[in-house]
mmCIF file of C-alpha atoms and ligand atoms in Angstrom:
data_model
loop_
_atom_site.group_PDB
_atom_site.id
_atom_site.type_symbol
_atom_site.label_atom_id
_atom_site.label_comp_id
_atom_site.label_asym_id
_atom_site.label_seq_id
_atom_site.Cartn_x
_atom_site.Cartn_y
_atom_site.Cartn_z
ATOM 1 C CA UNK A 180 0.077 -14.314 -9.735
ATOM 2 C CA UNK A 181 1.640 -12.320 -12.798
ATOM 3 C CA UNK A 182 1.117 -8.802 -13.124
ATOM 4 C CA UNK A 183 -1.752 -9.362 -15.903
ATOM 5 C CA UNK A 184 -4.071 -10.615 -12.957
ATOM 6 C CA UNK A 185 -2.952 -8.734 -10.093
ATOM 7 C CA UNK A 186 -5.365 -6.595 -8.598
ATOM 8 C CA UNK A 187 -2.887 -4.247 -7.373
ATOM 9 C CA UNK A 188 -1.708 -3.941 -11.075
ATOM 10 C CA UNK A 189 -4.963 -3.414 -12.534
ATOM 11 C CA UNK A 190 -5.574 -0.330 -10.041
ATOM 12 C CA UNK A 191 -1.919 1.093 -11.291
ATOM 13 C CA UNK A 192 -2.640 0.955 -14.863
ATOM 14 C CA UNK A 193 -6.155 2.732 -14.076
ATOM 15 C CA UNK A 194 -8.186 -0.692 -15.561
ATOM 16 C CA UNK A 195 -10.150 -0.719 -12.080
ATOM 17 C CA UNK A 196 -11.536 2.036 -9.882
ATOM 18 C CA UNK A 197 -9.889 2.871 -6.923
ATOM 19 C CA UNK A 198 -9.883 6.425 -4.459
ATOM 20 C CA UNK A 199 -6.143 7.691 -5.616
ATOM 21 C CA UNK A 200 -4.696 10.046 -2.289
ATOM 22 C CA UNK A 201 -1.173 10.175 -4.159
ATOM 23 C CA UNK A 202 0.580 8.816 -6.892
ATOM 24 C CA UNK A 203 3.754 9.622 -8.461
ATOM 25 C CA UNK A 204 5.717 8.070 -11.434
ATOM 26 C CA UNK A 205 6.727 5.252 -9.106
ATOM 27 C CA UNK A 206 4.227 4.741 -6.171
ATOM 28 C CA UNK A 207 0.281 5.068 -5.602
ATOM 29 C CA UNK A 208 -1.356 5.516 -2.969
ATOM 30 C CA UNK A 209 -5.449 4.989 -2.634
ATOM 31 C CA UNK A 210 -8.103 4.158 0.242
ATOM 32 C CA UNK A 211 -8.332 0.251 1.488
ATOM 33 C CA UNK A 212 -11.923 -1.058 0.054
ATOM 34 C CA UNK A 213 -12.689 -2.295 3.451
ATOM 35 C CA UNK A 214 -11.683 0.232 5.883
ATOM 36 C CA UNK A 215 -10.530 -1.184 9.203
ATOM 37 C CA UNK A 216 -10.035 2.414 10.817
ATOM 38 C CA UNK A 217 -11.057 5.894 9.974
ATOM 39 C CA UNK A 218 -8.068 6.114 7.897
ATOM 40 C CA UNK A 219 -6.717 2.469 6.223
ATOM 41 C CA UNK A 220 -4.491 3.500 3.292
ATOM 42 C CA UNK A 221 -2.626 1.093 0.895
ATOM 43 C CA UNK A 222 0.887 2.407 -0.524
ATOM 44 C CA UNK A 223 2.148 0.278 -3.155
ATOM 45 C CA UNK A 224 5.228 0.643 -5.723
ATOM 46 C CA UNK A 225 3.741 0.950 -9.299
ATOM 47 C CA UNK A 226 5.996 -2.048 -10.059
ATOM 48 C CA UNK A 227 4.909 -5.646 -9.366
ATOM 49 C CA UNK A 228 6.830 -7.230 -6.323
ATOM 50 C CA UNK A 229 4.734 -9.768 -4.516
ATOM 51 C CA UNK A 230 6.262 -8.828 -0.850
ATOM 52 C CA UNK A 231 9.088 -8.481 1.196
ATOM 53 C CA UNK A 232 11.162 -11.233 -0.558
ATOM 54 C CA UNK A 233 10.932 -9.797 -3.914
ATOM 55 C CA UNK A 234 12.151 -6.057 -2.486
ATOM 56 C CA UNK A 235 15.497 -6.321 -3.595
ATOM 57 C CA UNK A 236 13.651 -5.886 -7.553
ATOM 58 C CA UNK A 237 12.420 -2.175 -5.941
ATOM 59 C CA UNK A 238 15.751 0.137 -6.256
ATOM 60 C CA UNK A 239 16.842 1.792 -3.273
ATOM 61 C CA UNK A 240 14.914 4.788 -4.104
ATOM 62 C CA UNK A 241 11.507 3.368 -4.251
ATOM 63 C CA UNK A 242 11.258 1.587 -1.422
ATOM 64 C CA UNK A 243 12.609 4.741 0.562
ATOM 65 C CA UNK A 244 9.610 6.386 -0.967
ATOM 66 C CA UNK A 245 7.217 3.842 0.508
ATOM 67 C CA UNK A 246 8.020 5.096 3.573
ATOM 68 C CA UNK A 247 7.937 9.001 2.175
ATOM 69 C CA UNK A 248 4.271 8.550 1.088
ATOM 70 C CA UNK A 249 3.208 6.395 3.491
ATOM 71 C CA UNK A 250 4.165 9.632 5.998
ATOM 72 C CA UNK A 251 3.308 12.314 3.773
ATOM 73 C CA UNK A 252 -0.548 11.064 2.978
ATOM 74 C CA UNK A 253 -0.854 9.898 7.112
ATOM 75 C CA UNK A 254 0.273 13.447 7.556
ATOM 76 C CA UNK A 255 -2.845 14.626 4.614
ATOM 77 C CA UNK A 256 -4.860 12.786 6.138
ATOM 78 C CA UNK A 257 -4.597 14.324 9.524
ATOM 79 C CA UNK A 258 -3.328 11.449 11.776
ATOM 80 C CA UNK A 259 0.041 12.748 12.437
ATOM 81 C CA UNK A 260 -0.258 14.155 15.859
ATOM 82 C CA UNK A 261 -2.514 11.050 17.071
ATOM 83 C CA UNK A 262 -0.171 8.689 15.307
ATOM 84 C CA UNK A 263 -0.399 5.532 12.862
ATOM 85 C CA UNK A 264 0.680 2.556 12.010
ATOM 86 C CA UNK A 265 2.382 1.387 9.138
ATOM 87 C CA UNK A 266 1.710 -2.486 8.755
ATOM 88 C CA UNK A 267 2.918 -4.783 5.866
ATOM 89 C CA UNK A 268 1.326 -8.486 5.965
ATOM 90 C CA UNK A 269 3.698 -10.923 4.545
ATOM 91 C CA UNK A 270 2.705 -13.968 3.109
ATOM 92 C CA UNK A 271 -0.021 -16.445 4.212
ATOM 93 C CA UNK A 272 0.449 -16.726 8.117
ATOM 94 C CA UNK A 273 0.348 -13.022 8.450
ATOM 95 C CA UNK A 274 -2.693 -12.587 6.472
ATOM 96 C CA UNK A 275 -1.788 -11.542 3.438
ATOM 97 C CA UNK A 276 -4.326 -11.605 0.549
ATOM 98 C CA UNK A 277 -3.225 -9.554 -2.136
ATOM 99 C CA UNK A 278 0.629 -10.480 -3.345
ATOM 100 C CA UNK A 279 1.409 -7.200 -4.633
ATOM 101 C CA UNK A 280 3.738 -5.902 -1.278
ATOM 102 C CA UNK A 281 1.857 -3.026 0.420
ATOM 103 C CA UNK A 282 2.233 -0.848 3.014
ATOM 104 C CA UNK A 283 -1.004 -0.360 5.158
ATOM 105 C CA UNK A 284 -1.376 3.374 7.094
ATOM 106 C CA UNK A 285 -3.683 2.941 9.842
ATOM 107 C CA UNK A 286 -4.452 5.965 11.807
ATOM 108 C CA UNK A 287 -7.756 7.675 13.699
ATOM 109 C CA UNK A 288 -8.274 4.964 16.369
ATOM 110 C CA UNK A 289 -6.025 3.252 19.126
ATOM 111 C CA UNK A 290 -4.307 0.550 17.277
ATOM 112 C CA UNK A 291 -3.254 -2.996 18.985
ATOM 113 C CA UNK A 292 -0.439 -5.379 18.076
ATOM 114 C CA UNK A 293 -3.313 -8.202 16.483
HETATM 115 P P1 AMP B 560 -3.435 -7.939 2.829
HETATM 116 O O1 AMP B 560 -4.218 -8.854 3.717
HETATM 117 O O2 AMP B 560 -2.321 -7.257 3.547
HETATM 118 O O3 AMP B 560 -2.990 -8.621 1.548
HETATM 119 O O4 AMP B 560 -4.434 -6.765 2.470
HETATM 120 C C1 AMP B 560 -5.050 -6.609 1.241
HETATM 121 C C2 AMP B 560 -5.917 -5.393 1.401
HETATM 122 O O5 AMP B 560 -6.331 -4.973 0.125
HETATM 123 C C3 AMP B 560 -7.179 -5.634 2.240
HETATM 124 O O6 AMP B 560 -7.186 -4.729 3.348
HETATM 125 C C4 AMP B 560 -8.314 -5.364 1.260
HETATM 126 O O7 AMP B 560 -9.422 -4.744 1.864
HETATM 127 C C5 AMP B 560 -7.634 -4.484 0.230
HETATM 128 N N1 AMP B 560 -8.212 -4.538 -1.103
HETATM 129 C C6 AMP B 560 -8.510 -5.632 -1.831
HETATM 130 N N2 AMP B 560 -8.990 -5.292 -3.044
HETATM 131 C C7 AMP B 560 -8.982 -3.940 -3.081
HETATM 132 C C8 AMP B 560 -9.361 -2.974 -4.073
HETATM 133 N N3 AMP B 560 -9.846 -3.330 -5.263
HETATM 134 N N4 AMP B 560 -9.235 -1.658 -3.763
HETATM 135 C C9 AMP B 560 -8.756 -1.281 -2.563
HETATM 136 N N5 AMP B 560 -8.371 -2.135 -1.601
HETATM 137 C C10 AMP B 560 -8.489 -3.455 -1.853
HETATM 138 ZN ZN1 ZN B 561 0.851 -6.353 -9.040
#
């Protein structure tokens, strides 16, 4: 999957609809399409990586800032206190569907280990 298909891509360069909470020069955040908790939030770097084996592409900056945003819109988003969780599915045994690496906030129910 190249970065002209990539869904993830397509939301970044504003070719498909998505529910922006944050986005900065180098990361976006927006809501999941299908919700799995009262608050299910994708943060994604604005450049394609397809997961965890393509991070060392991200500089060291950006991929602290996942983390930043993924804290700062759990914290807008009012699921501090209760707490969240902060999942990344990586490659096909854990799930993952979408190869452009994101970092799921999941907050405003009790979350389980799957
Ligand atoms: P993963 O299984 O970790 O790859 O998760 C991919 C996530 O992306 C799923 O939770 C989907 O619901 C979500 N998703 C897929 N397409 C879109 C989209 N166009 N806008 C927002 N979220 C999406
Ligand atoms: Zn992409």
């Amino acid at each position: 999957m190249d970065e002209k298909d990539c869904i993830f891509c397509k939301i970044v360069r504003k070719e498909m609809d998505s529910k922006v909470v944050y986005e900065d020069d180098e990361v976006l955040a927006f809501e999941d399409i299908n919700g799995r908790a009262p608050v299910h939030l994708l943060v994604i770097p604005k450049q394609h990586v397809a997961n965890l084996e393509e991070i060392g592409a991200l500089s060291d900056t950006v991929t602290k800032r996942l983390f930043e945003v993924s804290s700062e819109v759990a914290r807008q988003h009012g699921v501090t206190e209760g707490g969240y969780a902060v999942r990344i599915n990586n490659g096909s045994d854990a799930g993952q569907e979408v190869f452009h690496l994101h970092l799921h906030v999941l907050g405003g129910k009790r979350l389980g280990m799957p």
